[in-house]
């Protein structure tokens, strides 16, 4: 395994860990009440949030397949995770009965920022490859 492949593998693991923890960490600034909305919903809610959030971090991992340098992965991760963090912070499950529907659509809506970041990351990766070859 080349050093680039090993470091890309580590970067992908970091993306998965951040992706799994992000919905819960994004709730921390709202205090224990906001955090409790996700944690006290039971195992079903935890699996629901984590399962749908896998759409977003899975898309970031898919972007990484086109990259050779781990630095390129920062852009889709930054764009996508920033949108998701904002969305999970803003959703108040006690405010409206239909607020939980947002948990389904947040990762889907995050695909646009991830795609934009993925395209920019690809351009960055090509630039880094050319600079290394020169």
mmCIF file of N, CA and C in Angstrom, residues 25-110:
data_model
loop_
_atom_site.group_PDB
_atom_site.id
_atom_site.type_symbol
_atom_site.label_atom_id
_atom_site.label_comp_id
_atom_site.label_asym_id
_atom_site.label_seq_id
_atom_site.Cartn_x
_atom_site.Cartn_y
_atom_site.Cartn_z
ATOM 1 N N UNK A 25 -23.215 16.082 17.951
ATOM 2 C CA UNK A 25 -22.305 17.158 18.358
ATOM 3 C C UNK A 25 -22.886 18.519 17.970
ATOM 4 N N UNK A 26 -23.579 18.581 16.839
ATOM 5 C CA UNK A 26 -24.184 19.840 16.401
ATOM 6 C C UNK A 26 -25.273 20.303 17.357
ATOM 7 N N UNK A 27 -25.849 19.409 18.126
ATOM 8 C CA UNK A 27 -26.906 19.760 19.080
ATOM 9 C C UNK A 27 -26.356 20.291 20.398
ATOM 10 N N UNK A 28 -25.075 20.060 20.684
ATOM 11 C CA UNK A 28 -24.492 20.459 21.976
ATOM 12 C C UNK A 28 -24.659 21.942 22.304
ATOM 13 N N UNK A 29 -24.436 22.882 21.377
ATOM 14 C CA UNK A 29 -24.591 24.289 21.747
ATOM 15 C C UNK A 29 -26.007 24.660 22.187
ATOM 16 N N UNK A 30 -27.008 23.867 21.822
ATOM 17 C CA UNK A 30 -28.386 24.133 22.220
ATOM 18 C C UNK A 30 -28.685 23.719 23.650
ATOM 19 N N UNK A 31 -27.741 23.095 24.306
ATOM 20 C CA UNK A 31 -27.922 22.683 25.692
ATOM 21 C C UNK A 31 -28.482 21.279 25.808
ATOM 22 N N UNK A 32 -28.675 20.853 27.046
ATOM 23 C CA UNK A 32 -29.129 19.478 27.281
ATOM 24 C C UNK A 32 -30.529 19.200 26.738
ATOM 25 N N UNK A 33 -31.373 20.225 26.678
ATOM 26 C CA UNK A 33 -32.723 20.012 26.149
ATOM 27 C C UNK A 33 -32.671 19.641 24.676
ATOM 28 N N UNK A 34 -31.897 20.388 23.896
ATOM 29 C CA UNK A 34 -31.791 20.108 22.463
ATOM 30 C C UNK A 34 -31.097 18.768 22.221
ATOM 31 N N UNK A 35 -30.057 18.489 22.992
ATOM 32 C CA UNK A 35 -29.345 17.217 22.843
ATOM 33 C C UNK A 35 -30.257 16.053 23.228
ATOM 34 N N UNK A 36 -31.057 16.264 24.244
ATOM 35 C CA UNK A 36 -31.971 15.226 24.703
ATOM 36 C C UNK A 36 -33.023 14.847 23.682
ATOM 37 N N UNK A 37 -33.349 15.781 22.772
ATOM 38 C CA UNK A 37 -34.339 15.473 21.748
ATOM 39 C C UNK A 37 -33.883 14.310 20.873
ATOM 40 N N UNK A 38 -32.602 14.218 20.621
ATOM 41 C CA UNK A 38 -32.069 13.108 19.821
ATOM 42 C C UNK A 38 -31.780 11.891 20.697
ATOM 43 N N UNK A 39 -31.193 12.117 21.861
ATOM 44 C CA UNK A 39 -30.743 10.992 22.687
ATOM 45 C C UNK A 39 -31.875 10.303 23.437
ATOM 46 N N UNK A 40 -32.880 11.055 23.847
ATOM 47 C CA UNK A 40 -33.966 10.462 24.620
ATOM 48 C C UNK A 40 -35.073 9.890 23.735
ATOM 49 N N UNK A 41 -34.896 9.983 22.446
ATOM 50 C CA UNK A 41 -35.879 9.429 21.516
ATOM 51 C C UNK A 41 -35.784 7.922 21.391
ATOM 52 N N UNK A 42 -34.815 7.347 22.040
ATOM 53 C CA UNK A 42 -34.660 5.898 21.984
ATOM 54 C C UNK A 42 -33.720 5.454 20.882
ATOM 55 N N UNK A 43 -33.494 4.157 20.850
ATOM 56 C CA UNK A 43 -32.580 3.580 19.872
ATOM 57 C C UNK A 43 -33.123 3.774 18.458
ATOM 58 N N UNK A 44 -34.423 3.752 18.321
ATOM 59 C CA UNK A 44 -35.026 3.934 17.006
ATOM 60 C C UNK A 44 -34.676 5.278 16.393
ATOM 61 N N UNK A 45 -34.736 6.331 17.191
ATOM 62 C CA UNK A 45 -34.395 7.666 16.688
ATOM 63 C C UNK A 45 -32.901 7.761 16.384
ATOM 64 N N UNK A 46 -32.073 7.164 17.227
ATOM 65 C CA UNK A 46 -30.629 7.173 16.969
ATOM 66 C C UNK A 46 -30.319 6.492 15.630
ATOM 67 N N UNK A 47 -30.933 5.353 15.393
ATOM 68 C CA UNK A 47 -30.714 4.642 14.130
ATOM 69 C C UNK A 47 -31.298 5.407 12.948
ATOM 70 N N UNK A 48 -32.433 6.055 13.153
ATOM 71 C CA UNK A 48 -33.074 6.851 12.116
ATOM 72 C C UNK A 48 -32.166 8.007 11.692
ATOM 73 N N UNK A 49 -31.668 8.759 12.670
ATOM 74 C CA UNK A 49 -30.799 9.903 12.377
ATOM 75 C C UNK A 49 -29.498 9.422 11.738
ATOM 76 N N UNK A 50 -28.888 8.409 12.322
ATOM 77 C CA UNK A 50 -27.616 7.907 11.799
ATOM 78 C C UNK A 50 -27.782 7.294 10.415
ATOM 79 N N UNK A 51 -28.861 6.591 10.200
ATOM 80 C CA UNK A 51 -29.091 5.947 8.913
ATOM 81 C C UNK A 51 -29.267 6.950 7.781
ATOM 82 N N UNK A 52 -30.088 7.949 8.014
ATOM 83 C CA UNK A 52 -30.274 8.945 6.957
ATOM 84 C C UNK A 52 -29.049 9.819 6.778
ATOM 85 N N UNK A 53 -28.312 10.058 7.856
ATOM 86 C CA UNK A 53 -27.090 10.858 7.749
ATOM 87 C C UNK A 53 -26.021 10.116 6.940
ATOM 88 N N UNK A 54 -26.135 8.805 6.849
ATOM 89 C CA UNK A 54 -25.186 8.022 6.046
ATOM 90 C C UNK A 54 -25.270 8.384 4.566
ATOM 91 N N UNK A 55 -26.397 8.935 4.139
ATOM 92 C CA UNK A 55 -26.507 9.400 2.756
ATOM 93 C C UNK A 55 -25.443 10.455 2.490
ATOM 94 N N UNK A 56 -25.306 11.390 3.410
ATOM 95 C CA UNK A 56 -24.369 12.503 3.223
ATOM 96 C C UNK A 56 -22.920 12.043 3.324
ATOM 97 N N UNK A 57 -22.575 11.339 4.410
ATOM 98 C CA UNK A 57 -21.158 10.963 4.514
ATOM 99 C C UNK A 57 -20.793 9.878 3.503
ATOM 100 N N UNK A 58 -21.780 9.113 3.048
ATOM 101 C CA UNK A 58 -21.523 8.163 1.970
ATOM 102 C C UNK A 58 -21.211 8.877 0.660
ATOM 103 N N UNK A 59 -21.875 9.998 0.414
ATOM 104 C CA UNK A 59 -21.586 10.793 -0.782
ATOM 105 C C UNK A 59 -20.184 11.394 -0.711
ATOM 106 N N UNK A 60 -19.773 11.795 0.476
ATOM 107 C CA UNK A 60 -18.414 12.324 0.639
ATOM 108 C C UNK A 60 -17.397 11.215 0.376
ATOM 109 N N UNK A 61 -17.676 10.026 0.867
ATOM 110 C CA UNK A 61 -16.793 8.889 0.586
ATOM 111 C C UNK A 61 -16.765 8.576 -0.904
ATOM 112 N N UNK A 62 -17.901 8.692 -1.569
ATOM 113 C CA UNK A 62 -17.936 8.464 -3.014
ATOM 114 C C UNK A 62 -17.067 9.478 -3.746
ATOM 115 N N UNK A 63 -17.079 10.723 -3.291
ATOM 116 C CA UNK A 63 -16.207 11.748 -3.884
ATOM 117 C C UNK A 63 -14.739 11.365 -3.715
ATOM 118 N N UNK A 64 -14.419 10.768 -2.596
ATOM 119 C CA UNK A 64 -13.018 10.445 -2.307
ATOM 120 C C UNK A 64 -12.454 9.397 -3.263
ATOM 121 N N UNK A 65 -13.324 8.640 -3.925
ATOM 122 C CA UNK A 65 -12.846 7.628 -4.860
ATOM 123 C C UNK A 65 -12.185 8.253 -6.087
ATOM 124 N N UNK A 66 -12.492 9.516 -6.360
ATOM 125 C CA UNK A 66 -11.901 10.206 -7.505
ATOM 126 C C UNK A 66 -10.608 10.934 -7.139
ATOM 127 N N UNK A 67 -10.241 10.898 -5.863
ATOM 128 C CA UNK A 67 -9.086 11.656 -5.386
ATOM 129 C C UNK A 67 -7.902 10.744 -5.102
ATOM 130 N N UNK A 68 -6.716 11.320 -5.218
ATOM 131 C CA UNK A 68 -5.501 10.612 -4.823
ATOM 132 C C UNK A 68 -4.866 11.240 -3.594
ATOM 133 N N UNK A 69 -5.190 12.487 -3.316
ATOM 134 C CA UNK A 69 -4.619 13.216 -2.178
ATOM 135 C C UNK A 69 -5.695 13.464 -1.124
ATOM 136 N N UNK A 70 -5.414 13.158 0.133
ATOM 137 C CA UNK A 70 -6.401 13.369 1.199
ATOM 138 C C UNK A 70 -6.807 14.834 1.379
ATOM 139 N N UNK A 71 -5.944 15.764 1.034
ATOM 140 C CA UNK A 71 -6.277 17.185 1.180
ATOM 141 C C UNK A 71 -7.482 17.563 0.324
ATOM 142 N N UNK A 72 -7.683 16.874 -0.765
ATOM 143 C CA UNK A 72 -8.808 17.158 -1.654
ATOM 144 C C UNK A 72 -10.144 16.812 -1.003
ATOM 145 N N UNK A 73 -10.127 15.922 -0.042
ATOM 146 C CA UNK A 73 -11.342 15.479 0.629
ATOM 147 C C UNK A 73 -11.891 16.540 1.583
ATOM 148 N N UNK A 74 -11.076 17.517 1.909
ATOM 149 C CA UNK A 74 -11.496 18.561 2.848
ATOM 150 C C UNK A 74 -12.670 19.365 2.278
ATOM 151 N N UNK A 75 -12.652 19.666 1.004
ATOM 152 C CA UNK A 75 -13.687 20.525 0.430
ATOM 153 C C UNK A 75 -15.089 19.913 0.450
ATOM 154 N N UNK A 76 -15.294 18.698 -0.046
ATOM 155 C CA UNK A 76 -16.658 18.157 0.067
ATOM 156 C C UNK A 76 -17.073 17.921 1.514
ATOM 157 N N UNK A 77 -16.122 17.543 2.357
ATOM 158 C CA UNK A 77 -16.445 17.329 3.769
ATOM 159 C C UNK A 77 -16.827 18.648 4.443
ATOM 160 N N UNK A 78 -16.087 19.686 4.162
ATOM 161 C CA UNK A 78 -16.370 20.986 4.766
ATOM 162 C C UNK A 78 -17.733 21.509 4.319
ATOM 163 N N UNK A 79 -17.994 21.485 3.024
ATOM 164 C CA UNK A 79 -19.268 21.986 2.511
ATOM 165 C C UNK A 79 -20.443 21.162 3.040
ATOM 166 N N UNK A 80 -20.329 19.848 2.952
ATOM 167 C CA UNK A 80 -21.424 18.980 3.366
ATOM 168 C C UNK A 80 -21.647 18.966 4.867
ATOM 169 N N UNK A 81 -20.574 18.835 5.637
ATOM 170 C CA UNK A 81 -20.714 18.768 7.090
ATOM 171 C C UNK A 81 -21.142 20.103 7.682
ATOM 172 N N UNK A 82 -20.741 21.218 7.077
ATOM 173 C CA UNK A 82 -21.183 22.526 7.567
ATOM 174 C C UNK A 82 -22.696 22.662 7.387
ATOM 175 N N UNK A 83 -23.198 22.251 6.227
ATOM 176 C CA UNK A 83 -24.642 22.310 5.995
ATOM 177 C C UNK A 83 -25.382 21.399 6.975
ATOM 178 N N UNK A 84 -24.885 20.186 7.156
ATOM 179 C CA UNK A 84 -25.543 19.250 8.071
ATOM 180 C C UNK A 84 -25.511 19.740 9.515
ATOM 181 N N UNK A 85 -24.382 20.296 9.929
ATOM 182 C CA UNK A 85 -24.275 20.795 11.302
ATOM 183 C C UNK A 85 -25.288 21.914 11.530
ATOM 184 N N UNK A 86 -25.381 22.830 10.581
ATOM 185 C CA UNK A 86 -26.358 23.908 10.697
ATOM 186 C C UNK A 86 -27.777 23.337 10.765
ATOM 187 N N UNK A 87 -28.080 22.400 9.884
ATOM 188 C CA UNK A 87 -29.421 21.822 9.840
ATOM 189 C C UNK A 87 -29.790 21.084 11.116
ATOM 190 N N UNK A 88 -28.891 20.274 11.617
ATOM 191 C CA UNK A 88 -29.187 19.520 12.840
ATOM 192 C C UNK A 88 -29.275 20.443 14.048
ATOM 193 N N UNK A 89 -28.536 21.530 14.040
ATOM 194 C CA UNK A 89 -28.641 22.492 15.134
ATOM 195 C C UNK A 89 -30.004 23.190 15.110
ATOM 196 N N UNK A 90 -30.498 23.512 13.929
ATOM 197 C CA UNK A 90 -31.737 24.282 13.789
ATOM 198 C C UNK A 90 -33.011 23.465 14.018
ATOM 199 N N UNK A 91 -32.973 22.177 13.755
ATOM 200 C CA UNK A 91 -34.188 21.356 13.885
ATOM 201 C C UNK A 91 -34.570 21.237 15.357
ATOM 202 N N UNK A 92 -35.812 21.633 15.649
ATOM 203 C CA UNK A 92 -36.344 21.510 17.007
ATOM 204 C C UNK A 92 -37.515 20.529 16.946
ATOM 205 N N UNK A 93 -37.296 19.336 17.441
ATOM 206 C CA UNK A 93 -38.298 18.270 17.325
ATOM 207 C C UNK A 93 -39.539 18.528 18.175
ATOM 208 N N UNK A 94 -39.424 19.390 19.172
ATOM 209 C CA UNK A 94 -40.582 19.682 20.024
ATOM 210 C C UNK A 94 -41.427 20.827 19.474
ATOM 211 N N UNK A 95 -40.909 21.529 18.496
ATOM 212 C CA UNK A 95 -41.603 22.688 17.947
ATOM 213 C C UNK A 95 -42.791 22.296 17.071
ATOM 214 N N UNK A 96 -42.622 21.239 16.296
ATOM 215 C CA UNK A 96 -43.651 20.873 15.330
ATOM 216 C C UNK A 96 -43.669 19.353 15.178
ATOM 217 N N UNK A 97 -44.825 18.823 14.954
ATOM 218 C CA UNK A 97 -44.949 17.368 14.795
ATOM 219 C C UNK A 97 -44.259 16.878 13.527
ATOM 220 N N UNK A 98 -44.165 17.738 12.514
ATOM 221 C CA UNK A 98 -43.543 17.343 11.259
ATOM 222 C C UNK A 98 -42.051 17.694 11.207
ATOM 223 N N UNK A 99 -41.482 18.165 12.288
ATOM 224 C CA UNK A 99 -40.070 18.551 12.292
ATOM 225 C C UNK A 99 -39.161 17.356 12.041
ATOM 226 N N UNK A 100 -39.612 16.180 12.415
ATOM 227 C CA UNK A 100 -38.775 14.997 12.205
ATOM 228 C C UNK A 100 -38.606 14.673 10.717
ATOM 229 N N UNK A 101 -39.480 15.187 9.871
ATOM 230 C CA UNK A 101 -39.340 14.989 8.430
ATOM 231 C C UNK A 101 -38.054 15.657 7.946
ATOM 232 N N UNK A 102 -37.646 16.729 8.610
ATOM 233 C CA UNK A 102 -36.399 17.416 8.241
ATOM 234 C C UNK A 102 -35.202 16.489 8.388
ATOM 235 N N UNK A 103 -35.272 15.549 9.305
ATOM 236 C CA UNK A 103 -34.157 14.614 9.502
ATOM 237 C C UNK A 103 -33.959 13.726 8.277
ATOM 238 N N UNK A 104 -35.012 13.541 7.506
ATOM 239 C CA UNK A 104 -34.912 12.758 6.273
ATOM 240 C C UNK A 104 -34.329 13.606 5.151
ATOM 241 N N UNK A 105 -34.783 14.861 5.063
ATOM 242 C CA UNK A 105 -34.399 15.693 3.933
ATOM 243 C C UNK A 105 -33.070 16.411 4.100
ATOM 244 N N UNK A 106 -32.607 16.611 5.331
ATOM 245 C CA UNK A 106 -31.319 17.290 5.535
ATOM 246 C C UNK A 106 -30.174 16.613 4.779
ATOM 247 N N UNK A 107 -29.977 15.304 4.913
ATOM 248 C CA UNK A 107 -28.883 14.671 4.168
ATOM 249 C C UNK A 107 -29.079 14.725 2.657
ATOM 250 N N UNK A 108 -30.322 14.707 2.226
ATOM 251 C CA UNK A 108 -30.577 14.789 0.784
ATOM 252 C C UNK A 108 -30.239 16.181 0.274
ATOM 253 N N UNK A 109 -30.650 17.211 1.006
ATOM 254 C CA UNK A 109 -30.316 18.585 0.625
ATOM 255 C C UNK A 109 -28.808 18.835 0.712
ATOM 256 N N UNK A 110 -28.116 18.114 1.591
ATOM 257 C CA UNK A 110 -26.664 18.287 1.734
ATOM 258 C C UNK A 110 -25.900 17.765 0.519
#
